[in-house]
Amino acid sequence: MMIAFGLTSTNPVQSGAALPPSPVQSVAADGWQAVYPSPPAFFTPVTTPETLSVIRQGFTASATPTTVNESLTLMSRVRQPYPSQATLTADKVALSDFVYAADTLPPGVTNNSALSYPKPVAAWLTPDMERAQGASFTARLAVAHAYARAGRPVAAVTFIASDGSNTVQQTVSAMSSRAWASGLHAPYFEAAIPLATLNQGATCTLDVIIYPWVGTAFQASLNASAYPSINFTVLKFLNDRTGGYGQAYAYVNATTGNNGTAVVSATPATAAASPYLTVSAAAAAVRTFNNTTYSRNNASGGTIRLVAGEHTHATFQSVVIGEIPLVIEAENPSLKTTTIYKDAGANTLNSTPAKLKFKDITLKKIGASVTFLDNSAALATMDRMLVLENVVIDLNSTAAYGAWIYKTGRCWLIDVTSTGALGVTFDDFAGVAKHVNAIGCSGTFAGNQIYNAAACKFTGGLRRVPSGANVELGAGQLLSHCHITQTVNGSRALSSSAAVIDSRGFAAISCVLEQTTGNTAPNLSFHADGDLQAVENVLFIGNTVVGARTNWLYQDTGTTTVAKRGFMRFSVHAERNTKTDVFGTNAALVGNWPASFNVGARGNVALRGGTDGQGPGVGHWLGEVAALTDASGTSATPLAPAWVDDRSFDGAGGGNGDYTPAPGSALPLLPAGMAPFPVDQKGRSVANDGSARVGAIMAV
């Protein structure tokens, strides 16, 4: 079901409106500390708040520039670093949120901030190089942003398609959602790009401009990664609105097919009457047919249809692919579980063409440690790609092997189901070029090569992908509306370390991270224990972390200051920790103070507080000061979220729990106007009127 969500405006300041005075004298270059001459010893931000009003840049739902009034709260005095942590600085105070260089402050307040507005984090939910037929091409874009509000992450998105000579564009300000094969929803901005004025047969580039509620516009072609990339970049598609590109069909019947008498045809029924015996023969014949009929000496855009039964893979990499992938699909999509394409029981290295799409079939593992699909991709050939759509992965009770699906370049998994307990398929193998985006997938997956995921229900663990010899560094990775269950005690549902996160950021929104078997290690570890990498623009918004603790943005070791800052909002944690200079007994370990002072945070919950057994305070792991509308319990008196069905280690175990808060839940309410997305992962509307609870499942 497709659901459209309407608009809710921000509160722009009228041109020339004056800001109220503030006791603050200036804002520091780090954007989170302010100078307050002779401040009080303690602030009471909840009962009698002192504030600093700012005017920020932003956009309306029509993508029109505007200004937005934000009120920042003075949260606490800033202390001296270790070993003088018991002594307060003379005039430094911590703000509830960051001030940016482009912000306008009240008269008399100097803005020394060197911070730029945070960038959006985005990912396509549409694969690259699709064939667009008919009147329009539908593209879907998932987005996250630090200043989400009014039921969506940003104000609007403009889609711009060009064939190199002609351009069409469409601005979208409502979000859509659908249930994927996983049963989960993930909202997205959707555009139906009209094709009539774009040249038939042209490879078109789809650019987007993202307009945040707060901040500056972000354009894929200018501000994202260079094409081709698994990270966010422009999207390309073939405009075949008239059908003039030409279609070739070949059928394969592994029982009655005959490679000597089979035919390729533009008419499916003609091809179906004379099937091939093998896929490799059919692929070669498609290339020959395309060359003879359409004057292109490749198999681009051909469709090979498999009759139900078991088909064994053999090498056909020599079949050249042009603009768009060769498609291998079931003759009858309703028979995908019995339309099987299996490995040969032995290695088939360098065996598939550069662009290939499997659809509506089952991929079955036969050999124990064999390579199955491999297109020889490397970092220098990231135009190579593999798409699996509505596919079942059956490891057939064999041992998991990370090179079964080997070098693929960019890999899209859409509505893919991995069956059985051994479904570890998309793990890294010796740093080869395997770069995965997963949408609507479910089953047991190893996630250290999964760059972006939306509406996925995984058993296993995900991590941010670090760079390697043939591995692209994850930049702007996005996890949206996923349920990740970790069943191994001592392992994490989500982790990141070992590589800098720059302004492109990392986002996890509306995700459940569930540990089911123990709490000896963190369930979420994000640049924590011993990590020495700089981090910025990390978004952790509307998530639920259950069963084991969260370790978040540590600077607990080392001898130099490493900057770490992010945005944690409306999320629930079993326990939450941020270690800093007092734990590391080193005055230099203050780069993560924005996280420790909970700057940019709001409405988070630590059910049992910090693992050190203390609430917020000097050197405490839960942070120096609670963010606005935060809530926390202790190990002795934990807060009661009243989950509908807790199947984490803290509950009944077993996984796949329902973390909807029942009536009477102790979780705080989401502030009115601050809903960060229109639906939760169950597809239920998230109220924007102040009645929803925080966490991944906000609908009640």
XYZ file of C-alpha atoms in Angstrom:
700
model
C 0.000 0.000 0.000
C 1.241 3.457 -0.909
C 0.689 6.186 1.702
C 1.250 9.882 1.071
C 1.840 12.286 3.925
C 0.922 15.960 3.824
C 2.861 19.032 4.815
C 3.402 20.660 8.160
C 5.187 23.990 8.034
C 8.065 25.175 10.162
C 7.945 28.460 12.098
C 9.884 30.986 10.011
C 10.891 34.294 11.553
C 9.479 37.331 9.821
C 12.043 39.395 7.935
C 13.647 41.917 10.234
C 12.315 40.301 13.443
C 14.496 41.041 16.463
C 15.919 38.297 18.628
C 15.474 38.527 22.386
C 18.582 39.404 24.419
C 20.711 36.684 25.976
C 23.159 36.646 28.897
C 25.619 34.932 26.560
C 28.470 37.133 25.321
C 29.880 34.931 22.566
C 29.840 31.424 21.113
C 33.106 29.489 20.787
C 34.545 28.135 17.550
C 33.424 24.629 18.528
C 29.806 25.822 18.354
C 28.637 24.208 21.593
C 30.280 26.324 24.300
C 29.368 29.909 25.044
C 30.920 32.640 27.191
C 28.636 33.792 29.996
C 30.278 36.402 32.284
C 29.713 35.547 35.959
C 27.351 32.625 35.342
C 25.319 30.969 38.097
C 26.832 27.887 39.698
C 23.956 25.743 38.440
C 21.429 26.040 35.625
C 17.867 24.720 35.836
C 17.083 24.200 32.158
C 13.767 22.452 32.746
C 12.101 24.705 35.327
C 13.673 28.133 34.687
C 15.593 27.929 31.426
C 17.953 30.597 30.176
C 18.126 30.631 26.407
C 19.997 31.831 23.366
C 17.795 32.484 20.333
C 19.265 31.998 16.867
C 18.014 32.567 13.351
C 19.045 29.766 11.026
C 18.909 29.301 7.281
C 16.476 26.742 5.933
C 13.794 25.938 3.384
C 10.036 25.610 3.117
C 8.117 22.696 1.631
C 8.215 24.463 -1.741
C 12.044 24.501 -1.605
C 11.999 28.238 -0.996
C 14.742 29.716 1.216
C 13.499 30.917 4.582
C 14.732 31.601 8.080
C 13.911 29.476 11.113
C 13.874 30.615 14.732
C 15.466 28.161 17.155
C 15.776 28.611 20.909
C 18.858 26.997 22.469
C 18.961 26.321 26.203
C 21.925 26.975 28.479
C 22.373 23.536 30.051
C 25.281 23.636 32.504
C 28.598 25.138 33.469
C 31.580 23.590 31.724
C 34.194 22.111 34.036
C 37.961 21.992 33.770
C 39.550 18.878 32.175
C 41.109 16.090 34.238
C 42.689 16.242 36.827
C 40.848 19.460 37.738
C 37.403 18.121 36.885
C 35.991 19.244 40.220
C 36.624 22.884 39.267
C 34.346 24.841 36.944
C 35.633 27.131 34.225
C 35.111 30.792 34.988
C 32.652 31.637 32.232
C 31.994 28.689 29.884
C 28.543 27.181 29.553
C 27.256 24.291 27.451
C 24.397 24.799 24.996
C 21.627 22.328 24.242
C 22.444 22.438 20.539
C 25.188 23.598 18.201
C 25.486 27.114 16.822
C 26.621 27.320 13.201
C 28.753 29.916 11.449
C 25.826 31.061 9.304
C 23.454 31.507 12.276
C 22.364 34.986 13.293
C 22.662 35.685 17.041
C 21.114 38.455 19.154
C 22.768 41.883 19.202
C 25.842 41.866 21.410
C 26.497 38.126 21.042
C 29.521 37.297 18.899
C 29.291 34.181 16.768
C 32.746 32.572 16.539
C 31.396 29.167 15.495
C 33.356 27.507 12.722
C 30.732 24.803 12.144
C 28.884 24.343 8.864
C 25.283 23.184 8.871
C 25.021 19.366 8.950
C 24.487 17.654 5.616
C 21.650 15.280 4.840
C 22.395 11.565 4.663
C 20.656 9.880 1.728
C 20.455 6.620 -0.198
C 18.620 5.546 -3.340
C 16.026 2.809 -2.903
C 16.070 2.410 -6.699
C 18.945 0.540 -8.383
C 21.186 2.202 -10.916
C 20.747 1.673 -14.673
C 17.119 0.564 -14.761
C 15.189 0.573 -18.031
C 12.443 3.238 -17.923
C 9.437 2.290 -20.039
C 6.094 4.009 -20.470
C 5.280 7.570 -19.522
C 7.493 7.964 -16.448
C 10.365 6.614 -14.400
C 9.784 6.149 -10.672
C 12.686 6.868 -8.324
C 12.766 6.604 -4.533
C 15.160 8.359 -2.163
C 15.536 7.753 1.579
C 16.865 10.716 3.586
C 17.917 11.497 7.159
C 18.870 14.847 8.650
C 19.845 16.213 12.057
C 16.986 18.732 12.028
C 14.130 16.441 11.041
C 10.716 17.720 12.081
C 7.082 18.026 11.026
C 6.942 14.338 10.118
C 9.804 14.187 7.642
C 13.595 14.537 7.642
C 13.851 17.468 5.220
C 11.490 20.050 3.775
C 11.614 18.972 0.128
C 13.563 17.161 -2.572
C 13.863 18.233 -6.207
C 14.509 15.462 -8.748
C 16.246 16.604 -11.969
C 16.535 14.250 -14.957
C 18.653 15.090 -17.998
C 19.560 13.342 -21.235
C 22.407 15.794 -21.798
C 20.263 18.164 -23.859
C 16.834 18.194 -22.231
C 15.923 18.475 -18.562
C 12.807 17.803 -16.508
C 12.417 18.304 -12.778
C 9.935 17.605 -10.035
C 9.850 18.889 -6.455
C 8.427 16.529 -3.827
C 7.574 17.562 -0.297
C 5.432 14.640 0.907
C 6.851 11.228 1.720
C 5.574 7.829 0.640
C 5.880 4.391 2.189
C 5.243 0.767 1.329
C 5.585 -2.609 2.980
C 8.629 -4.456 1.633
C 9.081 -8.229 1.578
C 10.545 -8.044 5.094
C 7.187 -6.788 6.368
C 8.780 -3.506 7.411
C 8.181 -0.009 6.086
C 10.715 2.719 5.358
C 9.537 6.140 4.130
C 11.041 7.826 1.087
C 10.630 10.731 -1.290
C 9.257 9.451 -4.589
C 9.186 11.082 -8.007
C 7.551 9.869 -11.218
C 9.855 11.497 -13.769
C 7.981 12.267 -17.026
C 9.889 10.899 -20.009
C 8.103 12.525 -22.956
C 10.597 15.366 -23.432
C 13.703 13.236 -22.854
C 15.366 11.569 -25.829
C 14.350 7.996 -26.546
C 17.253 5.598 -26.033
C 19.330 8.070 -24.041
C 21.092 7.165 -20.819
C 19.709 9.837 -18.489
C 21.220 11.205 -15.287
C 18.929 11.724 -12.302
C 20.236 14.378 -9.956
C 18.577 15.550 -6.733
C 18.715 18.653 -4.600
C 17.802 18.056 -0.952
C 16.378 21.049 0.932
C 16.632 20.657 4.735
C 14.387 22.386 7.242
C 17.565 23.831 8.740
C 20.748 24.211 6.733
C 21.860 24.579 3.142
C 20.823 22.711 0.002
C 22.683 19.518 -0.888
C 22.983 18.462 -4.543
C 24.043 14.942 -5.431
C 26.084 15.929 -8.484
C 27.981 18.603 -6.554
C 28.133 17.465 -2.937
C 27.895 13.669 -2.938
C 30.238 10.968 -4.279
C 31.481 10.824 -7.859
C 29.570 8.406 -10.071
C 29.719 5.396 -10.022
C 29.669 4.735 -6.292
C 27.746 2.613 -3.805
C 27.633 5.744 -1.662
C 25.059 8.395 -2.480
C 25.609 9.843 -5.951
C 23.524 10.564 -9.041
C 21.368 7.781 -10.475
C 21.252 6.786 -14.130
C 18.535 5.121 -16.188
C 17.849 4.208 -19.800
C 14.926 6.104 -21.351
C 13.073 3.497 -23.408
C 9.706 5.238 -23.353
C 8.795 4.088 -26.874
C 10.247 0.593 -26.605
C 12.582 1.441 -29.471
C 15.645 0.144 -27.622
C 14.465 -3.338 -28.428
C 13.888 -6.435 -26.331
C 15.352 -9.911 -26.656
C 13.847 -12.930 -24.859
C 15.388 -16.344 -24.364
C 13.897 -19.184 -22.318
C 15.842 -21.932 -20.547
C 14.480 -25.347 -19.649
C 17.072 -27.468 -17.848
C 15.204 -30.679 -18.762
C 13.883 -30.343 -22.318
C 15.846 -27.374 -23.669
C 18.116 -27.711 -26.697
C 20.952 -25.268 -27.338
C 21.046 -26.285 -31.020
C 17.394 -25.592 -31.864
C 16.494 -22.843 -29.365
C 15.688 -19.323 -30.523
C 15.839 -15.779 -29.214
C 12.922 -13.545 -30.104
C 11.401 -10.154 -29.398
C 8.176 -12.085 -28.777
C 8.139 -14.043 -25.488
C 5.823 -16.782 -26.778
C 8.104 -17.502 -29.731
C 11.153 -17.818 -27.474
C 9.214 -19.907 -24.931
C 8.348 -22.472 -27.613
C 12.045 -23.213 -28.281
C 14.010 -22.996 -25.012
C 17.730 -23.334 -24.410
C 19.239 -25.963 -22.158
C 21.678 -23.645 -20.370
C 21.833 -20.024 -19.285
C 25.312 -19.539 -20.747
C 24.115 -20.551 -24.217
C 21.055 -18.349 -23.925
C 23.164 -15.350 -22.887
C 25.464 -15.757 -25.898
C 22.461 -16.041 -28.201
C 20.922 -12.857 -26.772
C 24.087 -10.971 -27.669
C 24.006 -12.319 -31.223
C 20.316 -11.437 -31.580
C 20.881 -7.901 -30.285
C 23.734 -7.410 -32.747
C 21.712 -8.665 -35.714
C 18.405 -7.050 -34.789
C 19.289 -3.867 -32.914
C 22.874 -3.235 -34.046
C 24.386 -3.464 -30.604
C 26.927 -6.192 -30.076
C 26.069 -6.948 -26.439
C 23.393 -8.573 -24.314
C 22.257 -5.306 -22.731
C 18.575 -5.341 -21.794
C 18.061 -8.980 -22.714
C 15.778 -11.169 -20.610
C 16.465 -14.848 -19.929
C 13.474 -16.632 -18.416
C 14.033 -19.817 -16.445
C 11.409 -22.551 -16.503
C 10.823 -23.960 -13.010
C 13.459 -26.513 -12.073
C 17.159 -26.498 -11.152
C 19.600 -24.638 -13.407
C 23.355 -24.965 -12.875
C 25.617 -21.952 -13.226
C 28.385 -21.914 -15.823
C 30.689 -19.122 -16.911
C 29.255 -16.512 -19.285
C 31.323 -13.424 -18.421
C 32.388 -13.079 -22.059
C 28.849 -11.951 -22.855
C 29.409 -8.203 -23.065
C 26.860 -5.949 -21.391
C 26.231 -2.405 -22.590
C 24.011 0.186 -20.943
C 21.696 -1.859 -18.715
C 21.894 -5.286 -17.084
C 21.051 -8.631 -18.582
C 18.044 -9.959 -16.623
C 17.644 -13.572 -15.504
C 14.163 -14.182 -14.092
C 11.584 -16.866 -13.445
C 9.211 -17.676 -16.275
C 6.509 -17.677 -13.592
C 7.269 -15.335 -10.639
C 4.871 -17.271 -8.415
C 7.229 -20.266 -8.713
C 10.352 -18.503 -7.463
C 11.049 -21.113 -4.758
C 11.159 -23.892 -7.363
C 12.905 -21.860 -10.053
C 16.439 -22.463 -8.838
C 19.779 -21.181 -10.089
C 22.555 -23.023 -8.276
C 26.329 -23.014 -8.151
C 28.284 -25.666 -10.019
C 29.705 -27.262 -6.876
C 33.129 -25.897 -7.827
C 34.701 -22.459 -8.186
C 33.480 -20.339 -11.109
C 35.694 -17.297 -10.828
C 35.183 -14.337 -13.188
C 32.020 -16.030 -14.415
C 29.304 -13.379 -14.748
C 28.987 -10.305 -16.964
C 29.580 -6.787 -15.696
C 25.886 -5.924 -15.259
C 23.464 -8.637 -14.221
C 20.062 -8.779 -12.562
C 18.353 -11.820 -11.022
C 14.617 -11.536 -10.388
C 11.920 -13.771 -8.884
C 14.125 -16.859 -8.435
C 16.027 -18.845 -5.793
C 19.828 -18.849 -5.645
C 20.963 -22.145 -4.132
C 24.323 -23.067 -2.626
C 25.666 -26.550 -3.443
C 29.409 -26.488 -2.812
C 30.939 -25.940 0.612
C 33.543 -23.251 -0.101
C 33.043 -22.272 -3.716
C 32.754 -19.025 -5.628
C 29.417 -18.671 -7.424
C 28.766 -15.149 -8.790
C 31.814 -13.060 -9.690
C 32.095 -10.244 -12.248
C 35.752 -9.356 -11.520
C 34.867 -5.928 -10.111
C 37.518 -3.776 -8.495
C 37.537 -0.300 -7.046
C 38.548 1.015 -10.474
C 35.559 -0.704 -12.121
C 32.695 0.279 -9.851
C 30.395 0.598 -12.868
C 30.012 -3.185 -12.566
C 26.881 -4.229 -10.714
C 24.645 -7.047 -9.543
C 20.952 -6.679 -8.694
C 18.920 -9.289 -6.807
C 15.203 -8.488 -6.734
C 12.583 -10.683 -5.057
C 15.160 -13.439 -4.705
C 15.466 -16.254 -2.146
C 18.995 -17.167 -1.041
C 19.111 -20.795 0.049
C 22.387 -21.942 1.576
C 20.986 -25.460 1.513
C 22.433 -26.378 4.941
C 25.976 -25.869 3.643
C 28.544 -23.848 5.533
C 28.447 -20.094 5.021
C 31.167 -18.761 2.736
C 31.938 -15.091 2.154
C 33.148 -15.640 -1.427
C 30.052 -17.505 -2.642
C 28.844 -14.169 -3.959
C 32.248 -12.655 -4.571
C 33.336 -9.596 -6.544
C 30.168 -7.768 -7.607
C 31.063 -4.066 -7.587
C 27.824 -2.342 -6.633
C 25.180 -4.773 -5.443
C 21.514 -4.038 -4.798
C 19.430 -6.486 -2.761
C 15.716 -5.691 -3.028
C 13.180 -7.870 -1.223
C 15.794 -10.630 -0.795
C 15.148 -13.386 1.732
C 17.963 -15.503 3.153
C 16.662 -18.803 4.488
C 18.009 -20.926 7.318
C 20.386 -20.183 10.166
C 23.486 -20.140 7.959
C 22.549 -17.304 5.654
C 25.807 -15.361 6.007
C 26.301 -14.393 2.393
C 27.279 -10.753 2.052
C 30.255 -10.730 4.357
C 33.612 -9.313 3.279
C 36.098 -11.761 1.820
C 39.717 -10.601 1.722
C 38.748 -7.027 0.911
C 37.203 -7.673 -2.510
C 34.933 -5.187 -4.250
C 31.521 -6.200 -2.921
C 29.437 -3.140 -2.037
C 25.863 -3.796 -0.945
C 22.689 -1.742 -0.617
C 19.828 -3.727 0.948
C 16.145 -2.765 0.797
C 13.311 -4.828 2.267
C 15.535 -7.855 2.953
C 15.253 -10.432 5.701
C 17.094 -13.402 7.111
C 20.566 -14.073 8.485
C 23.033 -11.636 6.954
C 26.590 -10.670 7.778
C 26.665 -6.954 7.369
C 30.226 -5.761 7.082
C 29.773 -5.120 3.353
C 26.282 -3.629 3.629
C 26.574 0.103 3.059
C 22.934 1.187 3.240
C 19.863 -0.666 4.447
C 16.191 0.236 4.593
C 13.223 -1.773 5.904
C 15.458 -4.812 6.497
C 14.910 -7.455 9.156
C 18.316 -9.001 9.769
C 19.671 -11.602 12.125
C 23.347 -10.820 12.508
C 25.225 -7.569 12.852
C 25.969 -4.539 10.715
C 28.983 -2.260 10.824
C 30.154 0.819 9.046
C 32.316 -0.208 6.134
C 35.948 0.957 6.391
C 38.099 1.482 3.326
C 40.409 -1.146 1.868
C 42.422 -1.916 -1.230
C 39.275 -2.781 -3.197
C 36.644 -1.502 -0.790
C 35.092 1.929 -1.039
C 34.988 3.861 2.228
C 31.436 4.244 3.437
C 30.485 7.929 3.220
C 27.026 8.967 4.317
C 25.812 5.464 5.130
C 22.117 5.205 6.025
C 20.186 2.608 8.040
C 16.483 3.367 7.930
C 13.656 1.524 9.689
C 15.518 -1.788 10.146
C 15.170 -4.487 12.819
C 18.561 -6.082 13.548
C 18.725 -9.031 15.928
C 22.092 -10.126 17.313
C 21.982 -13.692 18.644
C 25.644 -14.084 19.655
C 26.581 -12.912 23.135
C 29.622 -10.652 22.876
C 28.741 -9.459 19.369
C 27.090 -6.201 18.339
C 23.972 -5.483 16.339
C 25.641 -2.304 15.025
C 29.188 -1.036 15.296
C 31.524 1.503 13.753
C 35.199 2.251 14.275
C 38.567 2.351 12.526
C 37.860 5.093 9.964
C 37.070 8.799 10.133
C 33.453 9.865 9.623
C 33.529 13.253 7.922
C 30.749 15.724 7.134
C 28.957 13.177 4.934
C 28.077 11.487 8.227
C 26.332 8.267 9.177
C 22.645 7.855 10.033
C 20.553 5.252 11.829
C 16.871 6.174 12.074
C 13.878 4.228 13.419
C 15.902 1.031 13.899
C 15.505 -1.698 16.510
C 18.850 -3.135 17.666
C 18.095 -6.283 19.647
C 20.565 -8.486 21.567
C 18.980 -11.767 22.604
C 21.580 -13.944 24.344
C 23.733 -11.890 26.709
C 25.073 -8.505 27.743
C 28.802 -9.110 28.117
C 29.489 -6.659 25.264
C 27.718 -3.597 23.897
C 24.842 -4.078 21.474
C 25.617 -0.725 19.854
C 29.260 0.348 19.774
C 29.847 3.531 17.842
C 33.422 4.832 17.818
C 33.759 3.809 21.430
C 36.332 1.707 23.322
C 39.831 2.734 22.259
C 38.676 4.430 19.056
C 40.901 7.299 17.872
C 39.019 8.371 14.727
C 37.344 11.756 14.268
C 33.563 11.723 13.877
C 31.021 14.324 12.794
C 27.406 14.437 11.624
C 26.438 11.070 13.104
C 22.644 10.844 13.330
C 21.012 8.434 15.772
C 17.320 9.346 15.709
C 14.284 7.425 16.913
C 15.954 4.066 17.624
C 15.504 1.344 20.245
C 18.555 -0.520 21.605
C 17.594 -3.428 23.866
C 19.224 -6.404 25.551
C 22.677 -4.867 26.051
C 24.311 -1.474 26.435
C 25.213 1.353 24.074
C 28.783 2.690 23.948
C 28.703 6.039 22.149
C 31.512 8.297 20.884
C 34.262 7.573 23.421
C 37.540 9.362 23.862
C 38.871 7.088 26.547
C 42.446 6.627 25.381
C 45.248 8.258 23.425
C 47.230 11.438 24.007
C 45.667 13.909 21.547
C 42.246 15.497 21.291
C 40.018 13.855 18.659
C 36.825 15.690 17.687
C 33.657 13.600 17.949
C 30.147 14.977 17.665
C 26.765 13.797 16.520
C 23.028 14.021 17.107
C 21.224 11.550 19.350
C 17.495 12.178 19.563
C 14.357 10.356 20.676
C 16.121 7.002 21.139
C 15.802 4.348 23.839
C 18.786 2.417 25.252
C 19.058 -0.365 27.801
C 22.127 1.465 29.180
C 24.183 4.232 27.595
C 27.833 5.193 28.101
C 30.210 7.881 26.863
C 33.702 7.782 28.392
C 35.942 10.802 28.300
C 38.901 12.488 30.030
C 38.066 11.480 33.609
C 37.925 7.806 32.665
C 41.074 8.067 30.542
C 42.867 10.211 33.164
C 44.203 12.523 30.471
C 43.375 16.193 29.951
C 43.596 15.834 26.161
C 40.640 13.457 25.975
C 37.970 16.128 25.621
C 37.212 15.981 21.883
C 34.009 14.056 22.558
C 32.721 16.526 25.151
C 29.824 17.528 22.867
C 28.585 13.947 23.202
C 29.286 13.852 26.939
C 27.473 17.163 27.460
C 24.647 15.838 25.244
C 24.825 18.742 22.813
C 22.493 18.160 19.875
C 20.613 15.547 21.905
C 17.009 15.496 23.031
C 14.432 13.119 24.449
C 16.639 10.043 24.891
C 16.077 7.256 27.410
C 18.549 5.049 29.291
C 16.348 2.466 30.983
C 19.054 1.516 33.502
C 21.120 4.719 33.245
C 24.866 4.377 32.701
C 26.729 1.115 33.235
C 28.744 2.849 35.970
C 25.515 2.929 38.004
C 25.250 6.715 37.993
C 23.066 9.293 36.345
C 24.390 12.401 34.609
C 27.243 14.209 36.354
C 30.924 15.078 36.228
C 32.815 12.215 34.605
C 29.754 9.969 34.598
C 29.216 7.652 31.656
C 25.649 8.782 30.971
C 27.032 12.266 30.379
C 27.766 15.492 32.194
C 24.184 16.745 31.962
C 20.897 15.287 30.784
C 19.593 16.602 27.483
C 16.186 18.250 27.372
C 13.350 15.746 28.057
C 15.841 12.914 28.673
C 14.831 10.157 31.073
C 16.908 7.531 32.874
C 16.560 4.866 35.503
C 19.086 2.763 37.393
C 19.952 -0.923 37.484
C 18.005 -1.162 40.765
C 15.002 0.817 39.518
C 14.937 0.710 35.736
C 12.352 2.629 33.782
C 9.497 0.461 32.532
C 9.010 0.920 28.771
C 6.068 -1.512 28.786
C 7.018 -3.121 25.495
C 4.253 -5.139 23.888
C 6.626 -8.122 23.520
C 10.219 -7.857 24.783
C 12.229 -10.687 23.213
C 15.665 -9.260 23.940
C 18.042 -10.591 26.597
C 16.190 -8.352 29.067
C 12.911 -10.045 28.191
C 11.857 -13.453 26.956
C 14.710 -13.819 24.468
C 14.326 -15.377 21.070
C 14.388 -12.154 19.054
C 11.953 -10.390 16.763
C 10.217 -8.637 19.644
C 7.564 -5.958 19.321
C 8.939 -2.789 20.900
C 5.740 -0.828 20.716
C 5.253 0.929 24.081
C 1.983 -0.104 25.664
C -0.218 2.304 27.661
C 1.488 3.290 30.886
C 4.957 3.281 29.368
C 7.560 5.414 31.155
C 9.021 6.551 27.834
C 8.733 10.317 27.293
C 6.567 11.812 24.606
C 7.923 13.084 21.336
C 7.619 16.915 21.397
C 4.849 18.325 19.221
C 6.080 19.290 15.784
C 9.255 17.187 16.087
C 8.228 13.857 14.535
C 11.324 12.919 12.489
C 9.519 10.718 9.953
C 5.914 10.058 8.903
C 5.711 6.322 9.725
C 7.483 3.891 11.999
C 8.879 0.586 10.739
C 5.490 -1.061 11.231
C 3.974 1.389 8.750
C 1.866 3.195 11.342
C 1.609 6.963 11.220
C 3.793 8.793 13.735
C 1.759 11.489 15.439
C 3.262 14.969 15.200
C 1.025 16.442 17.914
C 3.045 15.404 20.980
C 1.218 12.134 21.671
C 3.771 9.664 20.255
C 6.431 7.992 22.390
C 10.152 8.092 21.643
C 11.947 5.052 20.233
C 11.834 3.119 16.981
C 8.138 2.278 17.289
C 6.651 5.712 17.917
C 3.050 4.922 17.048
C 0.913 3.883 20.029
